[in-house]
Tab-separated table of C-alpha atoms and ligand atoms in Angstrom:
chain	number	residue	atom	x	y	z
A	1	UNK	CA	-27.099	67.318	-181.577
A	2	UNK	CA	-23.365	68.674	-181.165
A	3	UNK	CA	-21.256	68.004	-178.357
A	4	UNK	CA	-18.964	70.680	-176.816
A	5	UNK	CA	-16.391	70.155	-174.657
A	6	UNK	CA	-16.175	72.760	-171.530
A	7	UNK	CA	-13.233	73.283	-170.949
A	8	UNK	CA	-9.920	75.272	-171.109
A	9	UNK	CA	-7.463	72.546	-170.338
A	10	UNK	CA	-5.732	71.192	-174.019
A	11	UNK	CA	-4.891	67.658	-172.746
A	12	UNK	CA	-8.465	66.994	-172.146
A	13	UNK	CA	-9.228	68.276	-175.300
A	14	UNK	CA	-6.487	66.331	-177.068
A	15	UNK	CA	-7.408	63.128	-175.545
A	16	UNK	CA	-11.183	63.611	-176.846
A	17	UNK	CA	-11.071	64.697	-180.010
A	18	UNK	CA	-9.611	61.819	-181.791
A	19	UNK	CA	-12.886	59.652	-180.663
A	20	UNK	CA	-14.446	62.135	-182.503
A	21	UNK	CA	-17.313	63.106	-181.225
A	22	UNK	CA	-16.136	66.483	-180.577
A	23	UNK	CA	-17.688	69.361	-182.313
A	24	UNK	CA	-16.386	72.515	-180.612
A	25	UNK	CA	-14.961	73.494	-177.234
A	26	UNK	CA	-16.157	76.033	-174.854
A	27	UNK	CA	-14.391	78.185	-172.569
A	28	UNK	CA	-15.172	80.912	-169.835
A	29	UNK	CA	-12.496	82.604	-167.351
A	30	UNK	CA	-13.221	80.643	-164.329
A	31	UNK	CA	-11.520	77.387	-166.998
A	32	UNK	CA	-9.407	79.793	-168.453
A	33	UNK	CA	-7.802	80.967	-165.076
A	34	UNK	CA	-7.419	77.550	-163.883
A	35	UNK	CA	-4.994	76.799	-166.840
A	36	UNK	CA	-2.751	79.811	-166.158
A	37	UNK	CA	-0.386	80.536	-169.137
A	38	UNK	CA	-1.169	83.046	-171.875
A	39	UNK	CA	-4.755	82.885	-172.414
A	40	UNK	CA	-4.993	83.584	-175.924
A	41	UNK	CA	-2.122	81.194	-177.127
A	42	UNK	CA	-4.115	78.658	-175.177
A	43	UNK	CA	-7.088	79.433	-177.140
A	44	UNK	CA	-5.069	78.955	-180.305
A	45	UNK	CA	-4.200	75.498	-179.447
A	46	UNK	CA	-7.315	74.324	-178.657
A	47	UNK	CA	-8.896	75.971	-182.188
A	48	UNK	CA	-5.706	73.733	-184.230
A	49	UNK	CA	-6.742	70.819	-181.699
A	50	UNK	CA	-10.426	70.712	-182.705
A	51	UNK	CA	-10.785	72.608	-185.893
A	52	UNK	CA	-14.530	73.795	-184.935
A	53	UNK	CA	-16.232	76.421	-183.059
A	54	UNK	CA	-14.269	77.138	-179.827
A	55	UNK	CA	-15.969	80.102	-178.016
A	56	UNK	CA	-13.214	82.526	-175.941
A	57	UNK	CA	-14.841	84.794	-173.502
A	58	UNK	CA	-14.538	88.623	-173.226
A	59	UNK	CA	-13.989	90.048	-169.693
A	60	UNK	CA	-14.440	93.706	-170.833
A	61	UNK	CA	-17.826	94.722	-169.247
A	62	UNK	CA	-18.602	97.979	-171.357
A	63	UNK	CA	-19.516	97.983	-174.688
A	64	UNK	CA	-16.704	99.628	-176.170
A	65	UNK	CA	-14.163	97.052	-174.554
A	66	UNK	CA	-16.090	93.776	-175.363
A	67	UNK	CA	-16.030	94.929	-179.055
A	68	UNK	CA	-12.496	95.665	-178.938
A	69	UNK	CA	-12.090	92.384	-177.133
A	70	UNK	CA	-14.248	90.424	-179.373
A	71	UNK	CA	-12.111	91.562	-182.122
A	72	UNK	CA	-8.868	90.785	-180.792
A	73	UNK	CA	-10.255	87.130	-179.824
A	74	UNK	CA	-11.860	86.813	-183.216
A	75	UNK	CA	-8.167	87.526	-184.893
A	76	UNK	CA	-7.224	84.583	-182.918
A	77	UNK	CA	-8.101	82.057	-185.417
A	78	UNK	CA	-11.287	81.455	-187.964
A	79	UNK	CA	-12.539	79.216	-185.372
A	80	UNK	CA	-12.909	81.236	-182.245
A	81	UNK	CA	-16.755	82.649	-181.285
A	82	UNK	CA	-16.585	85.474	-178.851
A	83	UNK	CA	-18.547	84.566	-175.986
A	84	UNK	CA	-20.034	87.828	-174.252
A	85	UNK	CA	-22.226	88.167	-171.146
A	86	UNK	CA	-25.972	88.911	-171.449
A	87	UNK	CA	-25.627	92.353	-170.483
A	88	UNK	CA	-27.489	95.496	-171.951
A	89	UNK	CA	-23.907	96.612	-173.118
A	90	UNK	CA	-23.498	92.559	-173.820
A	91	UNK	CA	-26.047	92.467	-176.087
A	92	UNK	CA	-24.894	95.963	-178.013
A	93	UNK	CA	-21.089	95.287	-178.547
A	94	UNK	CA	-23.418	91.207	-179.867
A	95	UNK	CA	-25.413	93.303	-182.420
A	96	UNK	CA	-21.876	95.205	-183.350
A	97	UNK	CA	-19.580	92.472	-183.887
A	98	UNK	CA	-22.629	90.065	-185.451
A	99	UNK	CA	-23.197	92.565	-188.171
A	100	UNK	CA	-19.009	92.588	-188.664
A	101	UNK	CA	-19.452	88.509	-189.052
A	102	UNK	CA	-17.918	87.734	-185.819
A	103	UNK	CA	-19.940	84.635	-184.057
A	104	UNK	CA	-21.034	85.635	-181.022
A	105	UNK	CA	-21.909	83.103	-178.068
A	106	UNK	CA	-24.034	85.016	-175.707
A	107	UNK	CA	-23.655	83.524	-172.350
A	108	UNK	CA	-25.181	83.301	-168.651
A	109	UNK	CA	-29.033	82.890	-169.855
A	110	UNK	CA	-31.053	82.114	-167.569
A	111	UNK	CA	-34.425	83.087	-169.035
A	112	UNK	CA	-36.038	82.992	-172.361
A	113	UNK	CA	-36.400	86.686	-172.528
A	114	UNK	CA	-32.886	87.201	-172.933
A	115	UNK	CA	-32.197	84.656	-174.982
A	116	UNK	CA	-35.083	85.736	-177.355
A	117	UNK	CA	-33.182	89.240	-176.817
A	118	UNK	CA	-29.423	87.841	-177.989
A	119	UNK	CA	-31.422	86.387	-180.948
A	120	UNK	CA	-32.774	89.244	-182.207
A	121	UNK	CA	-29.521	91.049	-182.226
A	122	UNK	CA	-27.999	87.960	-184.161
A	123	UNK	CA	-25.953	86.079	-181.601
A	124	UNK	CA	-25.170	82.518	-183.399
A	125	UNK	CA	-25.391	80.488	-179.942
A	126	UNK	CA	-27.219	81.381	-176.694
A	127	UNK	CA	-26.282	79.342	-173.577
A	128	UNK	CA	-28.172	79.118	-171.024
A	129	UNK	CA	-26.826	77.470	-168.298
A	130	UNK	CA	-29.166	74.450	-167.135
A	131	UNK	CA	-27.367	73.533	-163.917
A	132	UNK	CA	-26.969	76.772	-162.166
A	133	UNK	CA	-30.875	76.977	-162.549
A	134	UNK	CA	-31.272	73.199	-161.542
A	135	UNK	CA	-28.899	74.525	-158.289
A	136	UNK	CA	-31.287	77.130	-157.214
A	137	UNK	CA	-34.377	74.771	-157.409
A	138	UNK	CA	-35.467	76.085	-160.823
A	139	UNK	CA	-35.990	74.096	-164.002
A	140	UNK	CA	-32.747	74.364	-166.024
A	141	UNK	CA	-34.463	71.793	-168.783
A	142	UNK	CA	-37.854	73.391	-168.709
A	143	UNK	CA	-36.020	76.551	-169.947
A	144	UNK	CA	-34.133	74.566	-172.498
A	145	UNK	CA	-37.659	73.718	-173.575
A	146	UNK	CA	-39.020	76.876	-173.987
A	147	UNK	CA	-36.094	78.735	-176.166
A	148	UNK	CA	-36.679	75.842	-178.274
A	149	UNK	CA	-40.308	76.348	-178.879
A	150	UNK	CA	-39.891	80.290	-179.096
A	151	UNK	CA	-36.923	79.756	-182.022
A	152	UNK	CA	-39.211	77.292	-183.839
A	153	UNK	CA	-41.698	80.154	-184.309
A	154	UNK	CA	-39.301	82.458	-186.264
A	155	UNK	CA	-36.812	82.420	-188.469
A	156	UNK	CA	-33.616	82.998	-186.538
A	157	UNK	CA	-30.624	80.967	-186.972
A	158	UNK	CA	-29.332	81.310	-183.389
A	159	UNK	CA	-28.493	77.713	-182.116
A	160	UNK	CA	-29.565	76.452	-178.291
A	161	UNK	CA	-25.825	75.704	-176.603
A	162	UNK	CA	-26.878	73.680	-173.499
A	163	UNK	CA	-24.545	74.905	-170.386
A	164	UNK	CA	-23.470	74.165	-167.719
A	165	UNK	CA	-24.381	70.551	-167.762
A	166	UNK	CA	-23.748	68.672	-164.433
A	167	UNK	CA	-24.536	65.142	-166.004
A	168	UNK	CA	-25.923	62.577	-168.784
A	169	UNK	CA	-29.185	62.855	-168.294
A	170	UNK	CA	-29.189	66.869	-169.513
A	171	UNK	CA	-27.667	65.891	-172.537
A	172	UNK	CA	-30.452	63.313	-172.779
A	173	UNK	CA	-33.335	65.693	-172.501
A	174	UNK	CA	-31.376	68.388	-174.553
A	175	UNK	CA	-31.101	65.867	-177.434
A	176	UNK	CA	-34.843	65.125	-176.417
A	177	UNK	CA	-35.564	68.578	-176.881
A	178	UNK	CA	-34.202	69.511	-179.870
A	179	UNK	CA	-31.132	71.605	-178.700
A	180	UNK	CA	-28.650	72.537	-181.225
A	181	UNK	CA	-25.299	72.142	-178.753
A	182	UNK	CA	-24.246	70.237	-175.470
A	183	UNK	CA	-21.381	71.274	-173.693
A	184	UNK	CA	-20.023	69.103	-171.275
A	185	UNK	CA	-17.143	68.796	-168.747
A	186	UNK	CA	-14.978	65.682	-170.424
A	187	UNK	CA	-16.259	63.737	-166.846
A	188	UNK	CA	-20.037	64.121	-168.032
A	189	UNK	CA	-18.900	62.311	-171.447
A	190	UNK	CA	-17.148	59.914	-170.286
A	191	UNK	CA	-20.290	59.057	-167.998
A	192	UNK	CA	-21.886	58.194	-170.942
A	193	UNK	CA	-19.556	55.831	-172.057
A	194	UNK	CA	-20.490	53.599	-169.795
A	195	UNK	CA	-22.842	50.859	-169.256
A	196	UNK	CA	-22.492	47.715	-166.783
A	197	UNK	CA	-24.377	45.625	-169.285
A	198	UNK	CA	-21.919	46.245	-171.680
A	199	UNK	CA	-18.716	45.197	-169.593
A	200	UNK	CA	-20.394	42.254	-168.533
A	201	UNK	CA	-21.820	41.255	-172.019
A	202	UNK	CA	-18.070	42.017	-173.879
A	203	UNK	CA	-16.740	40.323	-171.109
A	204	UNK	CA	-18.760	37.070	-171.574
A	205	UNK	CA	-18.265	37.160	-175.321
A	206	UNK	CA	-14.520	37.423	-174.745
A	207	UNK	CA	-14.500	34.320	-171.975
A	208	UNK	CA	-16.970	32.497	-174.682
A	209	UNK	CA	-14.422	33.136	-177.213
A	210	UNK	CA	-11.590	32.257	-175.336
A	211	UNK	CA	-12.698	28.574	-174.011
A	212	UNK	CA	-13.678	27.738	-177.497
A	213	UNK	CA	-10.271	28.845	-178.973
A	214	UNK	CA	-8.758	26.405	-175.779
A	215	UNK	CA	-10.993	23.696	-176.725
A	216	UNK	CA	-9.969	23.376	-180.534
B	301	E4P	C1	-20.698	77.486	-170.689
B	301	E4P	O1	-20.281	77.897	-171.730
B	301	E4P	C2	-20.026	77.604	-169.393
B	301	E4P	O2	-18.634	77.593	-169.623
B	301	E4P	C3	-20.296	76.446	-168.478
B	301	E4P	O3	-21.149	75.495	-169.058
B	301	E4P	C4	-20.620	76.839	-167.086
B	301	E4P	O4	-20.839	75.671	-166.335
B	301	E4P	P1	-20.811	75.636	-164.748
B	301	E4P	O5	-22.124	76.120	-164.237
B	301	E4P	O6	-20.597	74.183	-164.427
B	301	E4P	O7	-19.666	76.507	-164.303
């Protein structure tokens, strides 16, 4: 399974990628806004940065505008998706710029009719965003499980981007599951980083090391 970082902020970025286990990055306007600074130079950073998909949101709500949006974003650099709301005019400027080549993330999913929808109209990622379902006592994961089954019944090549993770344990069942993507706040990886069996076993090697190096 991929891991995505989510996030608009480069030094976070930066100081993830070289572990790499970093496949893409994505962003939305709430992280974009809380960066300030030109929005699309930002964007361009982050695609040199991590040299794989890096989805950049439109915030045109017709149509007409999140085409000419999604093309502008797409001229950012070969790595950019254009991520566009699951609206009715969401999923027509999706079917527009898909059939141009443009990757399309398809975003806010929160049921597996409209992510079967943004499928169908070629979207390369759906997200559906686990926590925000998890937050309103519904079963983020249990939809997670369901796009899967639906896409294994057909031939689409849409991939399941996991969002809005709040910790490791969705990552755990989305690997579980099948899902194509994770994306994660950089706190939610680091989280899995860590174990206390492993600082107390390194740190007993290192003592056991260390009083046999004193002892020769
Ligand atoms: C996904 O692409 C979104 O940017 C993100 O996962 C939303 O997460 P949130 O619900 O924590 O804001």
């Amino acid at each position: 399974m991929k891991l995505f970082l989510d996030t608009g902020n480069l030094k976070e970025i930066q100081a993830m990628v070289p572990l790499g286990i970093v496949d893409g990055v994505t962003t939305n306007p709430s992280l974009m806004a809380k960066e300030g600074g030109d929005p699309r130079a930002i964007i361009k950073a982050i695609c040199d940065v991590v040299q794989g998909p890096v989805s950049a949101e439109v915030v045109a709500t017709e149509w007409e505008g999140m085409v000419k949006e999604g093309r502008e974003l797409a001229a950012i650099d070969p790595h950019v998706v254009v991520k566009v709301p699951f609206t009715r005019d969401g999923v027509r400027a999706t079917k527009i710029l898909a059939d141009e080549g443009t990757r399309v993330n398809v975003t806010l999913i929160f049921s597996a009719t409209q992510a079967l929808l943004a499928a169908k109209v070629g979207a390369a990622y759906v997200s559906p965003f686990v926590g925000r379902l998890d937050d309103i006592a519904s079963d983020g994961m249990g939809l997670i499980r369901e796009i899967v089954e639906i896409f294994d019944g057909y031939p689409f090549t849409t991939e399941i981007l996991v969002a809005s993770v709040r910790g490791p344990m969705h990552i755990v069942e989305a690997a579980r599951m099948g899902a194509d993507v994770c994306t994660c706040p950089s706190s939610v990886i680091e989280a899995c980083f860590k174990h206390p069996l492993t600082d107390i076993g390194l740190e007993k090697f290192l003592a056991d090391w260390a009083k046999a190096q004193a002892g020769k």
